[in-house]
Short mmCIF file of C-alpha atoms in Angstrom, two decimals:
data_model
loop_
_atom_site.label_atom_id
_atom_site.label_comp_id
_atom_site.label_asym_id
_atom_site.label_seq_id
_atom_site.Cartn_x
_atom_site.Cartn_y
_atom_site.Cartn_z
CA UNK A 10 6.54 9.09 -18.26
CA UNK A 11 4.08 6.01 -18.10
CA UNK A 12 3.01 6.06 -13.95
CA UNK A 13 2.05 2.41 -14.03
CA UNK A 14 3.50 -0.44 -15.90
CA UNK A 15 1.96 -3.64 -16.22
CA UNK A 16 3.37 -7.65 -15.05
CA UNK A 17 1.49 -10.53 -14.65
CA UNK A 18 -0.48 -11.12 -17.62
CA UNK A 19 -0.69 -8.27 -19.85
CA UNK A 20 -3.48 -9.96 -21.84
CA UNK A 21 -6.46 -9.12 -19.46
CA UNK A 22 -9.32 -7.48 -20.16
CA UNK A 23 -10.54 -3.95 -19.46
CA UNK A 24 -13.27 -5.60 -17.63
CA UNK A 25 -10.84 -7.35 -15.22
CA UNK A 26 -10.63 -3.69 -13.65
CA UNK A 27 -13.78 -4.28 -11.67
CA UNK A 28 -12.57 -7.57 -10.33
CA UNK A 29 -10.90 -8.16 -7.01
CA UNK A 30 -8.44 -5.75 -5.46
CA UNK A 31 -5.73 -8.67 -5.59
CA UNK A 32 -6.21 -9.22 -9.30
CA UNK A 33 -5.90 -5.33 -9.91
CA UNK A 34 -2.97 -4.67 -8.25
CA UNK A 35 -1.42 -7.80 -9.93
CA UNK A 36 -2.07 -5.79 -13.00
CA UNK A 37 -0.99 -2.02 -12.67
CA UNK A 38 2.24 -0.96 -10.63
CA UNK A 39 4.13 1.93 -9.97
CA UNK A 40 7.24 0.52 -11.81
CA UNK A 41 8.85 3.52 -14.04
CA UNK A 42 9.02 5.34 -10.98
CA UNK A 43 12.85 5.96 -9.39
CA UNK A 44 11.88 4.82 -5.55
CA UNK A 45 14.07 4.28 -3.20
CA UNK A 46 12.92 0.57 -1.99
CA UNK A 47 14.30 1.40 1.88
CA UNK A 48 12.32 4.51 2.06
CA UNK A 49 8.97 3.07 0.48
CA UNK A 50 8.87 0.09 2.62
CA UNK A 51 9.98 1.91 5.58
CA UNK A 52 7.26 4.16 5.10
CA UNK A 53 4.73 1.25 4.79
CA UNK A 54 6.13 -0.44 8.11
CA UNK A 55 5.60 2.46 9.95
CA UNK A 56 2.34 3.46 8.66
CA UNK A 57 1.15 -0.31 9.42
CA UNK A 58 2.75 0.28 13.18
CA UNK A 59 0.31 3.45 13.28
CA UNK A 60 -2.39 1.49 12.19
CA UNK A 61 -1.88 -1.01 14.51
CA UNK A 62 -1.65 0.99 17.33
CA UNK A 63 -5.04 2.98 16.18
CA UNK A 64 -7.18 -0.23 15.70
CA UNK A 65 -5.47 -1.77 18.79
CA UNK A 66 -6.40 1.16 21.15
CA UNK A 67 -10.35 0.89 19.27
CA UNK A 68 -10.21 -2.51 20.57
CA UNK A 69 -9.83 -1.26 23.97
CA UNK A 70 -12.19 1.25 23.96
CA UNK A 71 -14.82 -1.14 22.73
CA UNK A 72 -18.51 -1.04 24.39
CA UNK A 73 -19.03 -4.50 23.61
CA UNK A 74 -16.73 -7.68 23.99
CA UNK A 75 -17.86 -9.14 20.48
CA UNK A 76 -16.13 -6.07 18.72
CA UNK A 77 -13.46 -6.15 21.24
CA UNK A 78 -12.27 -9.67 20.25
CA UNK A 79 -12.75 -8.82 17.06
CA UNK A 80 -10.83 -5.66 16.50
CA UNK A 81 -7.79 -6.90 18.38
CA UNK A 82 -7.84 -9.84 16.18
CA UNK A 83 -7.95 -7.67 12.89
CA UNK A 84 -5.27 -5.28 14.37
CA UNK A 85 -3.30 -8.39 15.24
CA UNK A 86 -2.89 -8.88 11.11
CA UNK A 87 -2.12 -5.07 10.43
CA UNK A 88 1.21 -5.93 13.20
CA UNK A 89 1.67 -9.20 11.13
CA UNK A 90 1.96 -6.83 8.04
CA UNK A 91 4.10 -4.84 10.21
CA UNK A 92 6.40 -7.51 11.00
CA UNK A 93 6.25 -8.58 7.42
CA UNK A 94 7.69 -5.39 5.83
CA UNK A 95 10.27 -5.08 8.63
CA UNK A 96 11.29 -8.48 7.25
CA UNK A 97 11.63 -6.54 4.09
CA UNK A 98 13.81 -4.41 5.31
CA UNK A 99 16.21 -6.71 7.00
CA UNK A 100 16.77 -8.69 3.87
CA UNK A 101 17.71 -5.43 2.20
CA UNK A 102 20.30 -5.37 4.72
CA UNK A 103 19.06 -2.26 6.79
CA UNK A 104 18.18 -1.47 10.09
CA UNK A 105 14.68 -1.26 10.13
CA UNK A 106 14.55 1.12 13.39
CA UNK A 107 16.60 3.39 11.70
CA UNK A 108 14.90 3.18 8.32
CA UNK A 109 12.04 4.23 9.89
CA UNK A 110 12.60 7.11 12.23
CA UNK A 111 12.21 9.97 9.64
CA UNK A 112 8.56 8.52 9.09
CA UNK A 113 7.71 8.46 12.61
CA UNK A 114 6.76 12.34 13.69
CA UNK A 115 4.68 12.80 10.75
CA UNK A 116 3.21 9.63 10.93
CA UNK A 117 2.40 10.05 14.91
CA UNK A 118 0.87 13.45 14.32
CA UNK A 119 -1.71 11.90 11.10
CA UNK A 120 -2.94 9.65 13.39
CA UNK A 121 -3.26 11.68 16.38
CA UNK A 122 -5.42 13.45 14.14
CA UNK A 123 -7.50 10.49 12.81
CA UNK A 124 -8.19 9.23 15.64
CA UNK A 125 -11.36 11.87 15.26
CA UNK A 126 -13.41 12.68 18.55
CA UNK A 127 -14.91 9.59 20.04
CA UNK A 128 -14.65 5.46 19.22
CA UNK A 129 -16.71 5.59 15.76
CA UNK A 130 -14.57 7.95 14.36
CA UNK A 131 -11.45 6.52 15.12
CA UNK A 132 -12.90 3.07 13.45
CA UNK A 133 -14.03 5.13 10.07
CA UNK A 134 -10.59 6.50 10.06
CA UNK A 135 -9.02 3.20 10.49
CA UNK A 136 -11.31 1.87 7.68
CA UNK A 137 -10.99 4.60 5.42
CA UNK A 138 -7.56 5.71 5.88
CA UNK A 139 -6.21 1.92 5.86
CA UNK A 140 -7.91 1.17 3.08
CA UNK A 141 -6.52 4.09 0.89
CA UNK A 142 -3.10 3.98 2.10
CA UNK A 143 -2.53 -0.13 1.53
CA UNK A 144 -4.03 0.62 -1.55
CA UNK A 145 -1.42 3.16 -2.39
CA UNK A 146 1.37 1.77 -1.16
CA UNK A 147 0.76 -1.79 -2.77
CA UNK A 148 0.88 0.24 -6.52
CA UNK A 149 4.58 1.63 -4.58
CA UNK A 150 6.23 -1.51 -3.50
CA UNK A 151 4.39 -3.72 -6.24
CA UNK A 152 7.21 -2.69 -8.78
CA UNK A 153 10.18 -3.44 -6.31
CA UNK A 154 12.95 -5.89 -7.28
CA UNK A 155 12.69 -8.98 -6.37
CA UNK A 156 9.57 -9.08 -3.92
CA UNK A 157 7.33 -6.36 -4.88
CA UNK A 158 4.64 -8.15 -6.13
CA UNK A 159 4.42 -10.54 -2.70
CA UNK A 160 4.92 -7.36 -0.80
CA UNK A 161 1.80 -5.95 -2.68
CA UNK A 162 -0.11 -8.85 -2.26
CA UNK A 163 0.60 -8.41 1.61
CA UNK A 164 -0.57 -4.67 2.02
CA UNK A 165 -4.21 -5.79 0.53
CA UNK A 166 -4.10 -8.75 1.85
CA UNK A 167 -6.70 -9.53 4.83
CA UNK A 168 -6.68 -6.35 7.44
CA UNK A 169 -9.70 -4.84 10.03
CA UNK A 170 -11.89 -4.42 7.06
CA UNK A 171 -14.61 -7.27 7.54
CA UNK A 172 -14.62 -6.59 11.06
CA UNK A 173 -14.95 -2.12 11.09
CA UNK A 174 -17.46 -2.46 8.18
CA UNK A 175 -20.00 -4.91 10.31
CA UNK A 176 -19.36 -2.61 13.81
CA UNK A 177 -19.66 0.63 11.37
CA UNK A 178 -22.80 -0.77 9.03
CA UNK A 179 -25.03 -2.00 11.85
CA UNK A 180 -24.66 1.09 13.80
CA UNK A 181 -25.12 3.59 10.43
CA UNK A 182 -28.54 1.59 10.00
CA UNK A 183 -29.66 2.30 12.95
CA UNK A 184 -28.49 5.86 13.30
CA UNK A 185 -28.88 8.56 10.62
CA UNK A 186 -27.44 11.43 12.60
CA UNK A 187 -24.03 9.36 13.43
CA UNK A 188 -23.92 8.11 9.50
CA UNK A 189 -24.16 11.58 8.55
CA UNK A 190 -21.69 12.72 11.05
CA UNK A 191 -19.19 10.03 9.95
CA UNK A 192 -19.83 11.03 6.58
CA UNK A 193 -18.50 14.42 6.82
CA UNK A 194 -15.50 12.88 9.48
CA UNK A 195 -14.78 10.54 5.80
CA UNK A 196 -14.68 13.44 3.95
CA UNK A 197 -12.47 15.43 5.82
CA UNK A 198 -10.09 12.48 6.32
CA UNK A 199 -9.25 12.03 2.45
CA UNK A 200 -7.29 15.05 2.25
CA UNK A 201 -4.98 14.48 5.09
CA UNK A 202 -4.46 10.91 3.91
CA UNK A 203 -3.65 11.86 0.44
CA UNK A 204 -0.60 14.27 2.02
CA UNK A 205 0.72 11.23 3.58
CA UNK A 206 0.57 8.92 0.22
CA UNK A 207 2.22 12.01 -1.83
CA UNK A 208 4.75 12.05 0.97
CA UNK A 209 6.18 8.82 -0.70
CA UNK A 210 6.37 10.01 -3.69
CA UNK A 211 10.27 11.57 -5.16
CA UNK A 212 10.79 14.65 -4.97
CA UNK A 213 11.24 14.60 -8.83
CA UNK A 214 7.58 13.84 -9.39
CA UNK A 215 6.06 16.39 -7.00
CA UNK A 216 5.94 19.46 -9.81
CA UNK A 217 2.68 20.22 -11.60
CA UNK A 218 4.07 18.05 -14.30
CA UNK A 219 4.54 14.89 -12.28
CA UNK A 220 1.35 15.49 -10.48
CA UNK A 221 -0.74 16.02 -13.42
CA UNK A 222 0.56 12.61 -14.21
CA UNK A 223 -0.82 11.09 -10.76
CA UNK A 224 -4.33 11.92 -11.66
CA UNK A 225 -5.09 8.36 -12.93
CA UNK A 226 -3.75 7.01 -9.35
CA UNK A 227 -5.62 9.97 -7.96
CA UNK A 228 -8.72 9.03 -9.77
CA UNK A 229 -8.62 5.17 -8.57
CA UNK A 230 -7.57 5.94 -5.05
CA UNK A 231 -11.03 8.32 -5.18
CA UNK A 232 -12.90 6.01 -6.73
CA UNK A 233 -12.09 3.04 -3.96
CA UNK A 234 -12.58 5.61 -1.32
CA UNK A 235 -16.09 6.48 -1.95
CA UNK A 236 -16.71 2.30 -2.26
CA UNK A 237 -15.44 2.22 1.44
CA UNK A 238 -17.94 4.93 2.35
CA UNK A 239 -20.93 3.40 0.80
CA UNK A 240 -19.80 -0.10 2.14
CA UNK A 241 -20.35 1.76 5.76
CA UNK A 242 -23.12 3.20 4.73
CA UNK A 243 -22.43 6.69 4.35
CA UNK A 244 -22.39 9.39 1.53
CA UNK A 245 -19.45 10.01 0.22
CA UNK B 3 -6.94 -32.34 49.95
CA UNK B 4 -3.81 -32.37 47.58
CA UNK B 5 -3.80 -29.20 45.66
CA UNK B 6 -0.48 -30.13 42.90
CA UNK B 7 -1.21 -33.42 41.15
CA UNK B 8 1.77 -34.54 39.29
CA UNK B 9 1.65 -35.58 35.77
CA UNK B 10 4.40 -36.08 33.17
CA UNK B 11 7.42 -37.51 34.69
CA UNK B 12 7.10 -38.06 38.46
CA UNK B 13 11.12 -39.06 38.23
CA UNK B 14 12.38 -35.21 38.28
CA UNK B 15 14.94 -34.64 41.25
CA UNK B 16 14.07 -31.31 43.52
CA UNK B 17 17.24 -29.82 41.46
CA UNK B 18 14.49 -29.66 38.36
CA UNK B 19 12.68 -27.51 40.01
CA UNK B 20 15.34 -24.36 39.12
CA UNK B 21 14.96 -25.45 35.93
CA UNK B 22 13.25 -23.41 32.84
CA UNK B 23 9.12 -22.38 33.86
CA UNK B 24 8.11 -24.93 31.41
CA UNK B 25 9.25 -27.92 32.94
CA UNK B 26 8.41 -26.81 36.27
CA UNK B 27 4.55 -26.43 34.79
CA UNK B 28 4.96 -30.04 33.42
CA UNK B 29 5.46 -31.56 36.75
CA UNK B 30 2.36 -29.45 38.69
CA UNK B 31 -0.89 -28.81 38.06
CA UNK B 32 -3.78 -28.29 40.23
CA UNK B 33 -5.48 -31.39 39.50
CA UNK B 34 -7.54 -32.16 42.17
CA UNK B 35 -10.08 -28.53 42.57
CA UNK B 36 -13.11 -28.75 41.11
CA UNK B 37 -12.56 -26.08 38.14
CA UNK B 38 -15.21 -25.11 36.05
CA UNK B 39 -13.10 -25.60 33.11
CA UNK B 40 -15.00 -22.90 30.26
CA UNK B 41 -14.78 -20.37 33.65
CA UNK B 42 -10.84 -20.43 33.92
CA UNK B 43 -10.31 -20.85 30.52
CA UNK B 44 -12.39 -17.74 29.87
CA UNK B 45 -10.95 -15.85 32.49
CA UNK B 46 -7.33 -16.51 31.15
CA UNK B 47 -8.36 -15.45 27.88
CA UNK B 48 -10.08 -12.29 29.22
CA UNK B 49 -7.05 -11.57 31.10
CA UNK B 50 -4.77 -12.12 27.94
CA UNK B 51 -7.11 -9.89 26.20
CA UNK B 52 -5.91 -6.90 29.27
CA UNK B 53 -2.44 -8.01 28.95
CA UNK B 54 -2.36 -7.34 24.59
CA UNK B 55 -4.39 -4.32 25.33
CA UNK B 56 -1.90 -2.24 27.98
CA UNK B 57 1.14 -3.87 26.18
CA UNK B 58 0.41 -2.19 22.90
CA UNK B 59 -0.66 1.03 24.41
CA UNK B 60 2.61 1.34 26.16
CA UNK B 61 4.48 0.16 22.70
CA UNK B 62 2.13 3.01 20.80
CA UNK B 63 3.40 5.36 23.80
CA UNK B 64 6.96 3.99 23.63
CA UNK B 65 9.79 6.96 23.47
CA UNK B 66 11.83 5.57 21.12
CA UNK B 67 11.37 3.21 17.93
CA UNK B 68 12.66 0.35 18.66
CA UNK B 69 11.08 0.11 21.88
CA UNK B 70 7.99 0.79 19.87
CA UNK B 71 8.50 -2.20 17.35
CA UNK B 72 9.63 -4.86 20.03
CA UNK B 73 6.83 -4.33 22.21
CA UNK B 74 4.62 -3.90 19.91
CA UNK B 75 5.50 -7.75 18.84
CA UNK B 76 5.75 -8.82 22.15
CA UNK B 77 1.98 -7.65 22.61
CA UNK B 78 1.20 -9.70 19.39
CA UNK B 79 2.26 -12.66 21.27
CA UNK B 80 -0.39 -11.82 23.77
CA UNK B 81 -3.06 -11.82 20.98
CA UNK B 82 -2.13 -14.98 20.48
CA UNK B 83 -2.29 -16.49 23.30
CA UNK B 84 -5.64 -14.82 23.84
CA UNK B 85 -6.99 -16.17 20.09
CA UNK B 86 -5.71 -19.66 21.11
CA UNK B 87 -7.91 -19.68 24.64
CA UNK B 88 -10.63 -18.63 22.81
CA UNK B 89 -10.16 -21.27 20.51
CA UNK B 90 -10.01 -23.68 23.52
CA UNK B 91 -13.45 -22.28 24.54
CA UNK B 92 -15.09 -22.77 21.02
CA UNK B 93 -14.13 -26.59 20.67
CA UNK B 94 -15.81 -26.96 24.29
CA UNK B 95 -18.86 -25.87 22.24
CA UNK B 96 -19.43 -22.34 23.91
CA UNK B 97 -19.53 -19.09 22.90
CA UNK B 98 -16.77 -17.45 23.62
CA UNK B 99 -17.84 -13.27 24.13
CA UNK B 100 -20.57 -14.75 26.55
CA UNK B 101 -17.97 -16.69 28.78
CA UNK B 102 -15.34 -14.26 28.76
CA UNK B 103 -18.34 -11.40 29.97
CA UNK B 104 -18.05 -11.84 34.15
CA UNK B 105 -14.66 -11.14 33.77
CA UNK B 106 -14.55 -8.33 31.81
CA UNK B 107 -15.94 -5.25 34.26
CA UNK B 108 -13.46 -6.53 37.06
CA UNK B 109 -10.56 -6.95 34.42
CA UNK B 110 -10.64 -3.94 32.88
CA UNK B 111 -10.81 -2.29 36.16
CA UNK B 112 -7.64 -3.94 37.52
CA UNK B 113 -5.60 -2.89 34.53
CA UNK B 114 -6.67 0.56 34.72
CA UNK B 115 -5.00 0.74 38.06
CA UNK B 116 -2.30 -1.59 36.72
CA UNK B 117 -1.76 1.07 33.81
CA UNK B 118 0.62 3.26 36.84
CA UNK B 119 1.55 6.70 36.31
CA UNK B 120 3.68 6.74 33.65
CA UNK B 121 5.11 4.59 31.15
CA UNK B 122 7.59 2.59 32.66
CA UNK B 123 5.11 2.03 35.29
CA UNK B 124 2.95 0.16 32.55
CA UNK B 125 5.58 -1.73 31.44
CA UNK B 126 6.55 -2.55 35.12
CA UNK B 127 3.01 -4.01 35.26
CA UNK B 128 2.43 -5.36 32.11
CA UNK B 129 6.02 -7.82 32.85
CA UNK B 130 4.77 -8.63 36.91
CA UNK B 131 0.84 -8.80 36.37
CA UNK B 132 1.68 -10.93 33.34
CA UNK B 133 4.45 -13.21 34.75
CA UNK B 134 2.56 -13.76 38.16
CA UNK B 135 -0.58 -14.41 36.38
CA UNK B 136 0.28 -16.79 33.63
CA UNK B 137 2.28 -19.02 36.73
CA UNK B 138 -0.91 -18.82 38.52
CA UNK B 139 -3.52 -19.61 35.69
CA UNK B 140 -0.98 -22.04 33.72
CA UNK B 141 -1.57 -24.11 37.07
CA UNK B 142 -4.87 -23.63 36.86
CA UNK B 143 -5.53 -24.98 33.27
CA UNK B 144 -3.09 -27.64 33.33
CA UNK B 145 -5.37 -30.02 35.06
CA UNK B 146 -7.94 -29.56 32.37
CA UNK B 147 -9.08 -32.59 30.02
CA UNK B 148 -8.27 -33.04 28.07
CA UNK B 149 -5.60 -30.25 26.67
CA UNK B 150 -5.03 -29.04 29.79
CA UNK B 151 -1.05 -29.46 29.25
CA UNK B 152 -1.24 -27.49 25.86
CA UNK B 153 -3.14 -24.51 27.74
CA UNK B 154 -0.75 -24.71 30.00
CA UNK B 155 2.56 -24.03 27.56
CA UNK B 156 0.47 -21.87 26.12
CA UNK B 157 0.43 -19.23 29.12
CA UNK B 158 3.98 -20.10 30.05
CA UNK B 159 5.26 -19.72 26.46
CA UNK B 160 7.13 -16.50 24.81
CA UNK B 161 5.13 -13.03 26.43
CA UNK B 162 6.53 -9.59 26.61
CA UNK B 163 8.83 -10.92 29.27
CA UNK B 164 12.72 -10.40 27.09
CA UNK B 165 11.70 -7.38 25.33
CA UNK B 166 10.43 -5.84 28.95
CA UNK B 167 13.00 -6.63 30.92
CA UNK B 168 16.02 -5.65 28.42
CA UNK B 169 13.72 -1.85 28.27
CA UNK B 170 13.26 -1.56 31.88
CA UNK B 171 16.60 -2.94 33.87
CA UNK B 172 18.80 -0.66 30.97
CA UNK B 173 16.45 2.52 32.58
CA UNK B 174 16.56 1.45 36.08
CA UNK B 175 20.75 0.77 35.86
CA UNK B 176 20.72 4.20 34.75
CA UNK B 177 18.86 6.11 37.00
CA UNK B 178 18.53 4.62 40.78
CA UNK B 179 15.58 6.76 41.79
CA UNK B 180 13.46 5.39 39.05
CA UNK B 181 14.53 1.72 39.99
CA UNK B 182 13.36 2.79 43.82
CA UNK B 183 9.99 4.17 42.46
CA UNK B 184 9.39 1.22 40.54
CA UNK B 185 9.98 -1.41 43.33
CA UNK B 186 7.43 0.87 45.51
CA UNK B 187 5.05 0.13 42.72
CA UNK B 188 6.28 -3.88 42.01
CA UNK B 189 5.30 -4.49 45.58
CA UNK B 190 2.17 -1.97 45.57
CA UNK B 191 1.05 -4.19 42.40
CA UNK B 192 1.51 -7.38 43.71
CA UNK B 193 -1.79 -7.69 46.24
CA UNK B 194 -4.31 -6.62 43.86
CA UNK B 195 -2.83 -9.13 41.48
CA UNK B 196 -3.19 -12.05 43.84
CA UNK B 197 -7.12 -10.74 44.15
CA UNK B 198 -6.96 -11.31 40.39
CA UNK B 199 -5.75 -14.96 41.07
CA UNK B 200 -7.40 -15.68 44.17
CA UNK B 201 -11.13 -14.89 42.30
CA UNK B 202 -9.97 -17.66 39.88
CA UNK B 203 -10.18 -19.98 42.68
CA UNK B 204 -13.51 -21.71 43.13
CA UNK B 205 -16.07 -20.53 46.14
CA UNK B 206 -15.29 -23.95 48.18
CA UNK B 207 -11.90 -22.96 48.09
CA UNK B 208 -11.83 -19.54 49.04
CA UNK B 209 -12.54 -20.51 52.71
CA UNK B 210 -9.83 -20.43 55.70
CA UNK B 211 -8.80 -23.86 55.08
CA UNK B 212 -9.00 -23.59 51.66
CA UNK B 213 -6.48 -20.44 51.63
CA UNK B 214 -4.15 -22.28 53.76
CA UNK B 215 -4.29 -25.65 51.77
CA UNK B 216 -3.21 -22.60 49.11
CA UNK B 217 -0.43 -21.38 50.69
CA UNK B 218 2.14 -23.44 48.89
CA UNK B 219 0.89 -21.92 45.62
CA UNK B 220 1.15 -18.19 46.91
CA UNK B 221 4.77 -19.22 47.93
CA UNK B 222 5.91 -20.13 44.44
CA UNK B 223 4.14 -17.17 43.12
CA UNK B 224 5.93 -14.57 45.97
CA UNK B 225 9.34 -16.57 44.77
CA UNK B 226 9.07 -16.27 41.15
CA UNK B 227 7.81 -12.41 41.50
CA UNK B 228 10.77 -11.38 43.49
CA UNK B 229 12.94 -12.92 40.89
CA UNK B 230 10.93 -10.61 38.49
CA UNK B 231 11.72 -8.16 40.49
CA UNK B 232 15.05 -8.53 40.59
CA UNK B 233 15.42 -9.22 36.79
CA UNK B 234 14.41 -5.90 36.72
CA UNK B 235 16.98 -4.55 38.71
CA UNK B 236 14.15 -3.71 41.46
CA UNK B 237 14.49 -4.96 45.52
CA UNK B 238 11.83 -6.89 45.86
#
């Protein structure tokens, strides 16, 4: 079983691997995989709604109107990718409500969990756990018939990123004790997130076999992980 | 002192003025108050800011899914609005955190009382507040030069208003005491909100003559919130 097939242009480089997260994903998808295209891009709406909903409420909560403004603008583009993959669903036909009820309990109770003890937290989460997620789902939906590649595109396309990092950096820099705090609060978040990304996977693949065959996913989705934490300044 | 100017066609009949919000706002606009424009503006967007923020916690606390998704759109269009008066302030040159600052202790405090007791209470709010206040600062705005009439279809165009009232008059046609409860709170709502608006206002206004040149304003407002009400299934 080969986990990730390549489209687009087969002729790139190993070196291309360290270039933009866009070019990547262009590269590798989860296309060998039997997914059922409803249930992975129901799952992706719904996790987007969550996300939404998490970065909105940071937006509230806010000390400062800069990052206010600015955090309700970036969760205004995670309900735009919302939106986007409800589209998805339509023109498969599907009620999108209903395609994503069975998603919604679990998906509630992750992020009542990530949303961690006080404002910073819940931003690191919505960093971290974004990040990972999109990232995992794009390599999902990439290898859907006909628009998995633009649906791809559209999970890592432009989310809170820009805007969590500069909040998150700035106040890392100028506080050891909170950076090392948040570091542990990253840590702790991986594990819960990865549950939710295996979630998505078939049935069929969740056996030792099929998850010894997720390591190279694994290994990636690690690998980008601990780039988010040293982008906010913490230790992974 | 004239406080309506007209602009746009001056030919309506009175029969126009049942007509669709939009073309009402065409025909009036206080024109003739000396409005510090970047103060209104900012205040609008500040407000818009409250509106998106209460409107996607009650879609994030929304009972059912496709609640959830509809309001949670709705409260995108309230980003929107909110990104485009900020845009208004930046091509008048000023920043737009520092303008939108004054307003933003007194705002937040008025929609933590407007947040109610309970869910449909917020929504209750969120389709009142939001509906008396865009009348009031559309008015407001659409005097301004020199986009003034843009502003002003900006506030008056698509809100949470549909997805609102289809929630709230199917719970309140089912269940009388709720509908009883929320007119209690439509009315209880309704004087803070006008404290909201009235603060707007500039200080020569806000003097005994001033409030009665006002009256005719506060009128339309009390008209167009009863009919709220009533779309709602609530006696006014």
């Amino acid at each position: 079983m080969k986990w990730f097939g390549r489209y687009g242009s087969g002729a790139e480089s190993p070196r291309s691997r360290s270039r933009s997260r866009e070019l990547r994903i262009d590269r590798v998808a989860l296309t060998d995989v039997a997914l059922d295209p409803v249930r992975v891009i129901a799952q992706a709406a719904y996790l987007q709604l969550g996300e939404f909903a998490a970065l909105s409420r940071a937006a509230a909560e806010a000390p400062d109107l800069e990052s206010k403004s600015a955090l309700a603008t970036a969760a205004g583009r995670l309900l735009a990718k919302h939106r986007s993959l409800v589209g998805a669903l339509e023109r498969r036909g599907v009620d999108a409500s209903a395609a994503m009820e069975p998603f919604a309990a679990p998906t509630d109770r992750f992020f009542a969990m990530a949303a961690g003890a006080n404002w910073y937290e819940s931003l690191t989460a919505s960093y971290l756990v974004g990040g990972l997620l999109d990232d995992f789902f794009a390599r999902l939906v990439g290898g859907l018939e006909p628009d998995g590649p633009e649906l791809a595109r559209l999970l890592l396309g432009p989310s809170g990123a820009e805007e969590i990092v500069s909040i998150l950096s700035a106040a890392t820099a100028g506080d050891p004790r909170l950076g090392s705090r948040l570091a542990v609060w990253g840590r702790r978040l991986v594990g819960d997130t990865l549950l939710i990304a295996r979630s998505a996977l078939p049935e069929t693949v969740r056996t030792p076999t099929g998850e010894a065959r997720v390591e190279p996913i694994l290994t990636e989705l690690m690998a980008d992980h601990t780039r988010r934490m040293d982008r906010l300044g913490l230790t992974a």
